[in-house]
Tab-separated table of C-alpha atoms in Angstrom:
chain	number	residue	atom	x	y	z
A	1	UNK	CA	0.250	0.260	0.010
A	2	UNK	CA	0.955	3.604	-0.580
A	3	UNK	CA	0.988	5.528	2.147
A	4	UNK	CA	0.385	9.262	0.617
A	5	UNK	CA	-1.603	10.978	-1.240
A	6	UNK	CA	-0.132	12.861	-4.269
A	7	UNK	CA	-1.230	15.559	-6.046
A	8	UNK	CA	-0.156	18.460	-8.415
A	9	UNK	CA	-0.857	21.892	-7.313
A	10	UNK	CA	0.261	24.317	-10.164
A	11	UNK	CA	3.393	23.007	-10.843
A	12	UNK	CA	3.856	22.064	-7.057
A	13	UNK	CA	3.893	18.116	-6.519
A	14	UNK	CA	2.434	17.757	-3.265
A	15	UNK	CA	1.962	14.951	-0.641
A	16	UNK	CA	0.351	14.712	2.274
A	17	UNK	CA	1.055	11.431	4.640
A	18	UNK	CA	-1.733	12.067	7.351
A	19	UNK	CA	-4.951	13.997	7.330
A	20	UNK	CA	-8.896	13.879	8.568
A	21	UNK	CA	-10.029	11.747	5.717
A	22	UNK	CA	-12.880	13.980	5.146
A	23	UNK	CA	-11.019	18.061	5.149
A	24	UNK	CA	-12.707	18.904	2.524
A	25	UNK	CA	-10.190	20.214	-0.776
A	26	UNK	CA	-12.240	24.171	0.417
A	27	UNK	CA	-10.641	24.023	4.270
A	28	UNK	CA	-7.453	22.971	2.738
A	29	UNK	CA	-7.321	25.430	0.369
A	30	UNK	CA	-8.192	28.642	2.580
A	31	UNK	CA	-6.374	27.170	6.590
A	32	UNK	CA	-3.580	25.626	5.327
A	33	UNK	CA	-2.409	27.123	2.742
A	34	UNK	CA	-3.707	30.431	2.612
A	35	UNK	CA	-5.247	30.426	-0.957
A	36	UNK	CA	-8.341	32.659	0.218
A	37	UNK	CA	-9.567	33.439	-3.485
A	38	UNK	CA	-11.851	30.487	-3.351
A	39	UNK	CA	-14.354	31.092	-1.391
A	40	UNK	CA	-16.787	29.464	1.594
A	41	UNK	CA	-20.662	30.917	0.747
A	42	UNK	CA	-23.108	27.302	1.021
A	43	UNK	CA	-21.296	24.537	1.781
A	44	UNK	CA	-23.148	22.330	0.087
A	45	UNK	CA	-22.687	23.067	-3.094
A	46	UNK	CA	-24.940	24.578	-4.873
A	47	UNK	CA	-23.361	28.164	-4.945
A	48	UNK	CA	-19.871	27.519	-6.300
A	49	UNK	CA	-18.547	29.880	-5.038
A	50	UNK	CA	-15.705	27.446	-3.950
A	51	UNK	CA	-15.512	26.433	-7.509
A	52	UNK	CA	-11.500	25.152	-8.815
A	53	UNK	CA	-10.127	23.642	-11.835
A	54	UNK	CA	-9.331	19.733	-11.331
A	55	UNK	CA	-7.663	18.097	-14.210
A	56	UNK	CA	-7.560	14.575	-13.889
A	57	UNK	CA	-6.457	11.713	-17.216
A	58	UNK	CA	-8.584	10.022	-18.808
A	59	UNK	CA	-6.638	8.015	-21.260
A	60	UNK	CA	-3.991	9.931	-22.828
A	61	UNK	CA	-5.870	13.257	-22.663
A	62	UNK	CA	-6.011	15.944	-19.957
A	63	UNK	CA	-9.270	16.686	-18.770
A	64	UNK	CA	-10.225	19.311	-16.604
A	65	UNK	CA	-13.543	19.944	-14.590
A	66	UNK	CA	-15.327	22.393	-12.033
A	67	UNK	CA	-15.639	20.858	-9.194
A	68	UNK	CA	-17.047	22.386	-5.519
A	69	UNK	CA	-14.124	22.747	-2.982
A	70	UNK	CA	-16.611	22.477	-0.469
A	71	UNK	CA	-17.974	19.020	-0.067
A	72	UNK	CA	-14.907	17.536	-1.974
A	73	UNK	CA	-12.601	15.126	0.464
A	74	UNK	CA	-8.622	16.395	0.076
A	75	UNK	CA	-8.024	12.692	0.489
A	76	UNK	CA	-9.950	12.539	-3.391
A	77	UNK	CA	-7.342	14.398	-4.726
A	78	UNK	CA	-4.771	11.858	-6.077
A	79	UNK	CA	-3.488	11.731	-9.173
A	80	UNK	CA	-5.200	14.856	-10.130
A	81	UNK	CA	-3.831	18.587	-10.980
A	82	UNK	CA	-5.292	21.652	-8.983
A	83	UNK	CA	-5.682	25.083	-10.226
A	84	UNK	CA	-7.099	27.668	-7.908
A	85	UNK	CA	-8.200	31.148	-8.747
A	86	UNK	CA	-4.641	32.278	-7.490
A	87	UNK	CA	-2.855	30.269	-10.438
A	88	UNK	CA	-3.928	32.684	-12.950
A	89	UNK	CA	-2.132	35.368	-11.805
A	90	UNK	CA	1.049	35.855	-14.143
A	91	UNK	CA	4.222	37.013	-13.488
A	92	UNK	CA	4.053	40.141	-15.672
A	93	UNK	CA	1.636	41.206	-13.919
A	94	UNK	CA	-1.275	41.150	-16.864
A	95	UNK	CA	-5.118	39.100	-16.867
A	96	UNK	CA	-5.539	35.664	-17.910
A	97	UNK	CA	-8.300	35.992	-20.933
A	98	UNK	CA	-10.740	34.835	-18.923
A	99	UNK	CA	-9.743	37.391	-16.195
A	100	UNK	CA	-9.897	40.616	-19.303
A	101	UNK	CA	-12.990	39.197	-20.057
A	102	UNK	CA	-14.652	39.600	-17.012
A	103	UNK	CA	-13.226	43.555	-16.818
A	104	UNK	CA	-14.232	44.048	-19.777
A	105	UNK	CA	-17.534	43.157	-19.616
A	106	UNK	CA	-17.991	44.491	-16.157
A	107	UNK	CA	-18.764	41.252	-15.200
A	108	UNK	CA	-17.593	41.476	-11.361
A	109	UNK	CA	-19.830	43.760	-8.785
A	110	UNK	CA	-19.716	43.085	-5.447
A	111	UNK	CA	-16.789	40.206	-6.255
A	112	UNK	CA	-17.573	37.152	-3.545
A	113	UNK	CA	-18.805	34.794	-6.031
A	114	UNK	CA	-16.616	36.265	-8.849
A	115	UNK	CA	-13.656	33.868	-8.357
A	116	UNK	CA	-16.264	30.970	-9.058
A	117	UNK	CA	-17.371	31.788	-11.906
A	118	UNK	CA	-13.672	32.423	-13.301
A	119	UNK	CA	-12.462	28.559	-12.699
A	120	UNK	CA	-16.031	27.516	-14.126
A	121	UNK	CA	-15.283	29.343	-16.916
A	122	UNK	CA	-12.033	28.550	-17.244
A	123	UNK	CA	-12.554	25.143	-17.515
A	124	UNK	CA	-15.127	25.558	-20.112
A	125	UNK	CA	-12.037	27.798	-21.811
A	126	UNK	CA	-9.269	24.717	-21.464
A	127	UNK	CA	-12.044	21.964	-22.633
A	128	UNK	CA	-13.794	24.073	-25.554
A	129	UNK	CA	-13.892	26.046	-28.544
A	130	UNK	CA	-16.330	28.665	-29.545
A	131	UNK	CA	-19.577	27.588	-26.714
A	132	UNK	CA	-22.966	28.283	-28.181
A	133	UNK	CA	-24.843	30.567	-25.326
A	134	UNK	CA	-26.773	27.710	-24.032
A	135	UNK	CA	-23.550	25.458	-23.117
A	136	UNK	CA	-22.634	28.481	-21.005
A	137	UNK	CA	-25.495	28.785	-19.341
A	138	UNK	CA	-25.056	24.816	-18.485
A	139	UNK	CA	-21.665	25.547	-17.383
A	140	UNK	CA	-22.557	28.903	-15.316
A	141	UNK	CA	-25.713	27.656	-13.858
A	142	UNK	CA	-23.846	25.874	-10.610
A	143	UNK	CA	-22.777	29.264	-9.840
A	144	UNK	CA	-25.288	31.991	-8.203
A	145	UNK	CA	-24.007	35.607	-8.267
A	146	UNK	CA	-25.904	37.233	-5.558
A	147	UNK	CA	-25.795	40.986	-7.402
A	148	UNK	CA	-27.852	39.755	-10.453
A	149	UNK	CA	-24.946	40.093	-12.705
A	150	UNK	CA	-25.772	37.235	-15.316
A	151	UNK	CA	-25.523	39.179	-18.683
A	152	UNK	CA	-22.349	40.305	-17.955
A	153	UNK	CA	-21.326	37.433	-17.051
A	154	UNK	CA	-22.516	35.306	-19.894
A	155	UNK	CA	-21.206	38.553	-21.843
A	156	UNK	CA	-17.853	38.367	-21.011
A	157	UNK	CA	-17.572	34.434	-21.278
A	158	UNK	CA	-18.758	35.558	-24.764
A	159	UNK	CA	-15.766	37.523	-25.479
A	160	UNK	CA	-13.182	34.461	-24.375
A	161	UNK	CA	-11.152	34.709	-27.565
A	162	UNK	CA	-10.912	31.209	-28.507
A	163	UNK	CA	-7.651	32.381	-30.722
A	164	UNK	CA	-5.854	33.225	-27.477
A	165	UNK	CA	-6.568	29.949	-26.792
A	166	UNK	CA	-3.931	28.351	-27.990
A	167	UNK	CA	-1.899	30.601	-26.723
A	168	UNK	CA	-2.386	30.362	-22.908
A	169	UNK	CA	-0.207	29.165	-20.770
A	170	UNK	CA	-1.950	26.423	-18.954
A	171	UNK	CA	-2.468	24.886	-22.738
A	172	UNK	CA	1.081	25.200	-23.293
A	173	UNK	CA	1.596	22.829	-19.925
A	174	UNK	CA	-0.674	20.390	-20.972
A	175	UNK	CA	1.975	17.813	-22.070
A	176	UNK	CA	3.913	18.804	-19.697
A	177	UNK	CA	1.140	17.953	-16.724
A	178	UNK	CA	-0.019	14.664	-18.318
A	179	UNK	CA	3.185	13.515	-18.566
A	180	UNK	CA	4.049	14.151	-14.110
A	181	UNK	CA	0.455	13.154	-13.969
A	182	UNK	CA	1.013	9.821	-15.579
A	183	UNK	CA	4.412	9.456	-13.525
A	184	UNK	CA	2.470	9.704	-10.714
A	185	UNK	CA	-0.135	7.005	-11.730
A	186	UNK	CA	0.398	3.734	-9.814
A	187	UNK	CA	-2.022	0.589	-9.300
A	188	UNK	CA	-0.998	0.735	-5.215
A	189	UNK	CA	-4.222	0.859	-2.523
A	190	UNK	CA	-4.041	4.331	-0.582
A	191	UNK	CA	-3.718	3.956	3.397
A	192	UNK	CA	-3.571	7.131	5.550
A	193	UNK	CA	-5.577	8.363	8.435
A	194	UNK	CA	-5.402	11.310	10.911
A	195	UNK	CA	-4.886	8.532	13.743
A	196	UNK	CA	-7.881	8.114	14.382
A	197	UNK	CA	-9.376	7.299	11.570
A	198	UNK	CA	-8.540	6.012	7.641
A	199	UNK	CA	-8.873	6.607	4.013
A	200	UNK	CA	-8.220	3.969	1.580
A	201	UNK	CA	-8.691	4.529	-1.661
A	202	UNK	CA	-8.130	0.957	-4.297
A	203	UNK	CA	-6.988	1.327	-7.963
A	204	UNK	CA	-8.415	-1.663	-9.270
A	205	UNK	CA	-11.919	-3.265	-8.715
A	206	UNK	CA	-10.529	-6.401	-7.389
A	207	UNK	CA	-8.842	-4.385	-4.876
A	208	UNK	CA	-11.874	-2.569	-3.818
A	209	UNK	CA	-13.511	-5.981	-3.521
A	210	UNK	CA	-10.833	-7.133	-1.262
A	211	UNK	CA	-10.975	-3.888	1.028
A	212	UNK	CA	-14.813	-4.051	1.568
A	213	UNK	CA	-14.422	-7.292	2.873
A	214	UNK	CA	-12.505	-6.282	5.158
A	215	UNK	CA	-13.968	-3.225	6.194
A	216	UNK	CA	-18.450	-3.978	5.541
A	217	UNK	CA	-18.938	-0.584	7.800
A	218	UNK	CA	-17.051	1.524	5.721
A	219	UNK	CA	-18.583	4.830	3.892
A	220	UNK	CA	-17.898	4.104	-0.060
A	221	UNK	CA	-16.927	7.280	-1.465
A	222	UNK	CA	-17.904	7.798	-5.792
A	223	UNK	CA	-18.172	12.301	-6.106
A	224	UNK	CA	-19.666	13.453	-2.597
A	225	UNK	CA	-21.962	15.210	-3.587
A	226	UNK	CA	-23.976	13.666	-0.806
A	227	UNK	CA	-22.136	11.808	1.375
A	228	UNK	CA	-19.929	15.490	1.472
A	229	UNK	CA	-22.659	17.327	3.339
A	230	UNK	CA	-22.997	14.595	6.155
A	231	UNK	CA	-19.318	15.978	7.058
A	232	UNK	CA	-20.119	20.196	6.129
A	233	UNK	CA	-23.933	19.556	7.280
A	234	UNK	CA	-24.990	16.540	9.502
A	235	UNK	CA	-20.278	17.130	11.049
A	236	UNK	CA	-20.152	12.991	10.958
A	237	UNK	CA	-17.721	11.433	11.370
A	238	UNK	CA	-17.010	8.639	8.936
A	239	UNK	CA	-14.830	6.121	9.898
A	240	UNK	CA	-13.130	4.217	7.583
A	241	UNK	CA	-13.715	6.033	3.959
A	242	UNK	CA	-13.356	3.915	1.071
A	243	UNK	CA	-12.543	6.179	-1.727
A	244	UNK	CA	-13.834	5.266	-5.468
A	245	UNK	CA	-12.736	7.866	-7.519
A	246	UNK	CA	-9.082	5.766	-9.025
A	247	UNK	CA	-10.552	3.143	-10.187
A	248	UNK	CA	-10.374	3.422	-14.346
A	249	UNK	CA	-12.382	0.311	-14.798
A	250	UNK	CA	-15.695	1.430	-12.718
A	251	UNK	CA	-15.500	5.061	-14.978
A	252	UNK	CA	-16.055	2.248	-18.265
A	253	UNK	CA	-18.976	2.520	-20.192
A	254	UNK	CA	-19.871	0.372	-23.024
A	255	UNK	CA	-22.039	-0.772	-25.088
A	256	UNK	CA	-23.239	-4.201	-26.001
A	257	UNK	CA	-25.878	-3.642	-28.690
A	258	UNK	CA	-29.008	-4.128	-27.322
A	259	UNK	CA	-28.366	-1.830	-23.882
A	260	UNK	CA	-25.334	0.087	-22.642
A	261	UNK	CA	-22.952	-0.787	-19.870
A	262	UNK	CA	-22.139	1.975	-17.039
A	263	UNK	CA	-19.704	1.311	-15.053
A	264	UNK	CA	-20.542	2.815	-11.210
A	265	UNK	CA	-18.324	5.341	-11.053
A	266	UNK	CA	-18.874	6.819	-15.064
A	267	UNK	CA	-19.743	10.575	-14.227
A	268	UNK	CA	-23.106	12.539	-14.487
A	269	UNK	CA	-21.188	14.397	-17.645
A	270	UNK	CA	-20.518	10.540	-19.318
A	271	UNK	CA	-23.644	9.686	-18.769
A	272	UNK	CA	-25.710	12.265	-20.317
A	273	UNK	CA	-23.787	11.946	-23.253
A	274	UNK	CA	-24.456	8.508	-23.780
A	275	UNK	CA	-28.196	8.237	-22.543
A	276	UNK	CA	-28.895	11.181	-25.231
A	277	UNK	CA	-28.385	8.014	-27.781
A	278	UNK	CA	-31.535	6.230	-26.008
A	279	UNK	CA	-33.531	9.223	-25.549
A	280	UNK	CA	-33.056	13.113	-25.876
A	281	UNK	CA	-35.627	13.125	-23.299
A	282	UNK	CA	-32.772	11.641	-20.893
A	283	UNK	CA	-30.538	14.656	-22.310
A	284	UNK	CA	-33.435	17.360	-21.101
A	285	UNK	CA	-33.730	15.726	-18.066
A	286	UNK	CA	-29.736	14.849	-16.973
A	287	UNK	CA	-28.950	18.968	-17.896
A	288	UNK	CA	-30.827	20.278	-14.517
A	289	UNK	CA	-28.572	17.465	-12.125
A	290	UNK	CA	-27.168	20.030	-10.038
A	291	UNK	CA	-24.864	22.336	-11.208
A	292	UNK	CA	-22.015	21.225	-13.793
A	293	UNK	CA	-19.600	20.868	-10.713
A	294	UNK	CA	-22.165	18.190	-9.062
A	295	UNK	CA	-22.522	16.509	-12.667
A	296	UNK	CA	-18.675	16.762	-13.198
A	297	UNK	CA	-18.147	14.904	-9.719
A	298	UNK	CA	-21.473	12.571	-9.162
A	299	UNK	CA	-21.617	8.967	-11.018
A	300	UNK	CA	-24.815	6.627	-11.627
A	301	UNK	CA	-23.522	4.551	-9.239
A	302	UNK	CA	-23.628	7.063	-5.895
A	303	UNK	CA	-26.903	8.400	-8.067
A	304	UNK	CA	-28.468	4.671	-7.780
A	305	UNK	CA	-26.935	3.745	-4.436
A	306	UNK	CA	-27.275	6.753	-1.938
A	307	UNK	CA	-31.376	5.798	-2.733
A	308	UNK	CA	-32.766	8.853	-2.377
A	309	UNK	CA	-36.000	9.263	-3.043
A	310	UNK	CA	-36.551	12.011	-5.060
A	311	UNK	CA	-33.198	11.215	-7.371
A	312	UNK	CA	-34.424	12.065	-10.995
A	313	UNK	CA	-31.676	8.997	-12.464
A	314	UNK	CA	-33.677	5.857	-10.506
A	315	UNK	CA	-37.323	6.362	-12.089
A	316	UNK	CA	-35.909	6.559	-15.375
A	317	UNK	CA	-33.734	3.705	-15.510
A	318	UNK	CA	-36.601	1.653	-13.931
A	319	UNK	CA	-39.529	2.994	-16.454
A	320	UNK	CA	-36.437	1.714	-18.901
A	321	UNK	CA	-36.030	-1.643	-16.954
A	322	UNK	CA	-32.420	-1.224	-16.042
A	323	UNK	CA	-30.466	-3.879	-14.391
A	324	UNK	CA	-27.941	-3.869	-11.742
A	325	UNK	CA	-24.285	-5.605	-11.595
A	326	UNK	CA	-23.737	-6.348	-7.374
A	327	UNK	CA	-20.392	-7.838	-6.669
A	328	UNK	CA	-19.043	-8.846	-3.453
A	329	UNK	CA	-15.448	-10.557	-3.263
A	330	UNK	CA	-15.681	-12.238	-6.658
A	331	UNK	CA	-18.995	-13.149	-6.629
A	332	UNK	CA	-21.464	-10.845	-9.073
A	333	UNK	CA	-25.379	-11.062	-9.265
A	334	UNK	CA	-27.819	-9.510	-11.323
A	335	UNK	CA	-30.793	-7.694	-9.828
A	336	UNK	CA	-33.827	-5.751	-11.389
A	337	UNK	CA	-33.398	-2.349	-10.525
A	338	UNK	CA	-36.589	-1.431	-9.328
A	339	UNK	CA	-35.984	-4.388	-6.593
A	340	UNK	CA	-33.068	-2.922	-5.566
A	341	UNK	CA	-35.037	-0.410	-3.635
A	342	UNK	CA	-36.623	-2.111	-0.394
A	343	UNK	CA	-37.687	0.469	2.715
A	344	UNK	CA	-36.614	4.656	3.170
A	345	UNK	CA	-32.741	4.079	2.605
A	346	UNK	CA	-32.446	0.548	2.285
A	347	UNK	CA	-31.498	-1.636	-0.444
A	348	UNK	CA	-31.158	-4.935	-1.430
A	349	UNK	CA	-27.222	-4.877	-0.543
A	350	UNK	CA	-25.505	-7.416	1.036
A	351	UNK	CA	-22.683	-6.755	3.404
A	352	UNK	CA	-19.989	-6.075	1.885
A	353	UNK	CA	-21.681	-5.732	-1.770
A	354	UNK	CA	-21.184	-3.030	-3.804
A	355	UNK	CA	-22.786	-1.498	-6.461
A	356	UNK	CA	-20.496	-2.478	-10.161
A	357	UNK	CA	-21.979	-1.522	-12.891
A	358	UNK	CA	-25.601	-0.218	-14.716
A	359	UNK	CA	-26.751	-2.308	-17.183
A	360	UNK	CA	-29.393	0.345	-19.167
A	361	UNK	CA	-31.950	-1.620	-22.203
A	362	UNK	CA	-31.851	0.231	-25.514
A	363	UNK	CA	-35.694	1.563	-26.252
A	364	UNK	CA	-36.982	-1.009	-28.800
A	365	UNK	CA	-38.079	0.181	-32.401
A	366	UNK	CA	-41.927	1.476	-31.870
A	367	UNK	CA	-41.842	1.937	-27.600
A	368	UNK	CA	-43.214	5.326	-26.554
A	369	UNK	CA	-40.801	6.578	-23.456
A	370	UNK	CA	-41.335	9.808	-21.091
A	371	UNK	CA	-39.468	11.240	-18.652
A	372	UNK	CA	-40.088	15.067	-16.281
A	373	UNK	CA	-39.063	16.537	-13.466
A	374	UNK	CA	-41.393	19.336	-11.241
A	375	UNK	CA	-39.386	21.039	-9.610
A	376	UNK	CA	-39.614	25.115	-8.328
A	377	UNK	CA	-36.812	26.525	-10.457
A	378	UNK	CA	-35.544	25.124	-14.108
A	379	UNK	CA	-31.928	24.825	-12.802
A	380	UNK	CA	-29.883	22.996	-9.420
A	381	UNK	CA	-33.280	22.549	-8.031
A	382	UNK	CA	-34.754	18.644	-6.005
A	383	UNK	CA	-37.484	17.211	-7.764
A	384	UNK	CA	-41.122	17.412	-5.937
A	385	UNK	CA	-42.177	14.892	-8.913
A	386	UNK	CA	-40.482	12.591	-11.253
A	387	UNK	CA	-42.561	10.697	-13.153
A	388	UNK	CA	-41.220	7.986	-16.186
A	389	UNK	CA	-42.898	6.136	-17.831
A	390	UNK	CA	-42.680	3.352	-20.825
A	391	UNK	CA	-45.024	1.522	-23.047
A	392	UNK	CA	-44.573	-1.422	-25.106
A	393	UNK	CA	-48.100	-1.208	-27.567
A	394	UNK	CA	-49.298	-3.974	-29.972
A	395	UNK	CA	-49.834	-4.743	-33.815
A	396	UNK	CA	-53.508	-3.642	-32.615
A	397	UNK	CA	-52.549	-0.103	-30.921
A	398	UNK	CA	-53.518	-1.638	-27.489
A	399	UNK	CA	-50.695	-1.320	-24.670
A	400	UNK	CA	-49.552	-4.714	-23.822
A	401	UNK	CA	-46.350	-3.188	-21.702
A	402	UNK	CA	-46.809	-0.470	-19.677
A	403	UNK	CA	-43.791	0.665	-16.629
A	404	UNK	CA	-44.806	3.665	-14.823
A	405	UNK	CA	-41.947	4.939	-12.153
A	406	UNK	CA	-42.064	8.005	-9.778
A	407	UNK	CA	-39.867	9.877	-7.728
A	408	UNK	CA	-40.870	11.439	-4.783
A	409	UNK	CA	-43.975	9.887	-4.360
A	410	UNK	CA	-42.891	7.389	-1.921
A	411	UNK	CA	-39.806	6.545	0.890
A	412	UNK	CA	-38.340	5.169	-2.464
A	413	UNK	CA	-38.259	5.123	-6.219
A	414	UNK	CA	-41.465	3.248	-6.971
A	415	UNK	CA	-43.422	1.822	-9.818
A	416	UNK	CA	-47.287	2.852	-9.783
A	417	UNK	CA	-48.115	-0.938	-10.637
A	418	UNK	CA	-52.440	-0.486	-9.802
A	419	UNK	CA	-52.017	2.304	-12.494
A	420	UNK	CA	-49.809	0.190	-14.899
A	421	UNK	CA	-52.790	-2.789	-14.627
A	422	UNK	CA	-55.394	0.211	-15.526
A	423	UNK	CA	-53.260	0.179	-18.650
A	424	UNK	CA	-52.539	-3.067	-19.896
A	425	UNK	CA	-55.109	-3.956	-22.944
A	426	UNK	CA	-56.495	-0.928	-23.430
A	427	UNK	CA	-55.988	1.384	-26.574
A	428	UNK	CA	-53.888	4.681	-25.575
A	429	UNK	CA	-56.079	7.499	-25.107
A	430	UNK	CA	-57.878	9.606	-22.795
A	431	UNK	CA	-60.177	7.041	-21.449
A	432	UNK	CA	-57.270	4.777	-20.520
A	433	UNK	CA	-55.015	7.188	-18.925
A	434	UNK	CA	-58.043	8.767	-16.896
A	435	UNK	CA	-58.626	5.200	-15.343
A	436	UNK	CA	-54.834	4.965	-14.918
A	437	UNK	CA	-54.879	8.435	-13.168
A	438	UNK	CA	-57.377	7.502	-11.154
A	439	UNK	CA	-56.158	4.204	-9.218
A	440	UNK	CA	-52.280	6.237	-8.974
A	441	UNK	CA	-53.932	6.934	-5.542
A	442	UNK	CA	-53.465	2.927	-4.659
A	443	UNK	CA	-49.546	2.905	-5.453
A	444	UNK	CA	-48.573	6.131	-3.537
A	445	UNK	CA	-50.043	7.602	-0.370
A	446	UNK	CA	-47.432	10.511	-0.864
A	447	UNK	CA	-46.195	13.115	2.237
A	448	UNK	CA	-46.322	16.270	2.249
A	449	UNK	CA	-42.992	18.655	2.508
A	450	UNK	CA	-41.257	21.548	2.052
A	451	UNK	CA	-40.902	20.834	-1.590
A	452	UNK	CA	-44.829	19.918	-2.217
A	453	UNK	CA	-47.825	18.884	-0.413
A	454	UNK	CA	-49.420	14.746	-0.599
A	455	UNK	CA	-52.080	16.849	-3.079
A	456	UNK	CA	-49.860	18.487	-5.175
A	457	UNK	CA	-48.008	15.257	-5.943
A	458	UNK	CA	-50.758	13.453	-6.811
A	459	UNK	CA	-51.727	15.807	-9.256
A	460	UNK	CA	-48.867	16.439	-11.009
A	461	UNK	CA	-48.100	12.608	-11.120
A	462	UNK	CA	-51.353	12.108	-13.155
A	463	UNK	CA	-51.347	15.221	-15.097
A	464	UNK	CA	-47.353	13.960	-15.808
A	465	UNK	CA	-49.093	10.515	-17.158
A	466	UNK	CA	-51.549	12.995	-19.120
A	467	UNK	CA	-48.697	15.118	-20.412
A	468	UNK	CA	-47.388	11.496	-22.049
A	469	UNK	CA	-50.488	10.905	-24.038
A	470	UNK	CA	-50.105	14.485	-25.183
A	471	UNK	CA	-46.413	14.556	-26.432
A	472	UNK	CA	-47.343	10.805	-28.016
A	473	UNK	CA	-50.398	11.156	-29.901
A	474	UNK	CA	-50.091	15.095	-30.695
A	475	UNK	CA	-46.864	15.776	-31.402
A	476	UNK	CA	-46.890	19.290	-32.521
A	477	UNK	CA	-48.293	19.976	-29.009
A	478	UNK	CA	-45.067	21.782	-26.311
A	479	UNK	CA	-45.255	20.999	-23.414
A	480	UNK	CA	-41.487	21.310	-22.411
A	481	UNK	CA	-40.509	24.266	-20.594
A	482	UNK	CA	-36.939	24.417	-22.441
A	483	UNK	CA	-38.614	23.920	-26.102
A	484	UNK	CA	-40.660	27.038	-25.207
A	485	UNK	CA	-37.518	29.120	-23.755
A	486	UNK	CA	-35.763	28.529	-27.297
A	487	UNK	CA	-38.523	29.781	-29.674
A	488	UNK	CA	-38.446	32.601	-26.709
A	489	UNK	CA	-35.314	33.506	-27.300
A	490	UNK	CA	-35.183	32.725	-30.825
A	491	UNK	CA	-38.189	33.280	-32.558
């Protein structure tokens, strides 16, 4: 085992042999390194004031990602290249093109959020040429401007000169950084701690299985987009912690012909791109998963294993008929995703078992699929209700198979099996939908909470089913907010 964490902070090689396993990158930067340009705002990954840029090897290339330092654990930076807003300072005092664009467009007002915006724009600058306005808005959706200065910030993003990118010092340094990160890479399991609590980071699936077998009580950390809040908000002291972030095998996405196979550590950005090939509605829904910083860190396996009743991906995958691959030691078993969720925060996962992969079937020709997310705001918000629906029709137009899955309606993501039964053998029309809506109360007894009342949830659940009917039988009728916004912008 290797008893240190190694990463690059700018040009500096950092080696850490001992630390609190759940110490956040934000606290380390501000308190230990005095890099106070990175701000603390919400401490839960919502506002983007703490945004830094982290580069990691992706095959032979270097992929830079904006992430929230407030919920990222310091030891999980092993093998990464870390950039903070201080790294944009040049030796001759000139501003980086991203900074200059912010100045020219008056994009900084009170200044508190500015470093986070600059770092999100830097990640966009390093990865993409000439991004569209929509792409810019997506990249900045996880950054909150408390002075409502979004228009000049977007103008600054448009002004970033793509021609200057080739002369950028970070771009020019990429081959050197790639070589240095490759030199740091190994297949050793990392084992460090603070003397009381332990942190492990295996580099292979086999090593992970062995570690979980030895420490079945361990907390598994994928992107920490939820586990990070257990620490920053819940003040939990986790021990031990096993990070999955060094296991390249678990990031793999493959196309087997009739389905897609996602390793549990495939992040939401890559998952979204792959699932968009199954349905553009999956692409639209995943665009609204937190901000880009959250999507860069969050994973498909974490989204499922977390077991949240309001996670948006499980209802969609249940409607598609997804299957989980679970592993314990050298043994694997498969089960339908819907069977994995037993009760609130309780899953069919044996001691020492972990999610290794998710198998998502492609849509057969002629099937109907729909997904809707209802939340109080469009971007970066948790669902009140999420509905995902799948129908197969026979040659006569009758419904031969139906899967109606909901999130936010119960303690787990769950199918509405009574409503499904009301549809089977029927024509796909108003009468069938009305009968299915009428029996939704037999499938769900939703709670009233801060996001919605039980009455509202039941009403919306039925309305989403009716929306599915409208979209699939009168496609000229637009019911999509994204589509209406696009028409308003460009029409």
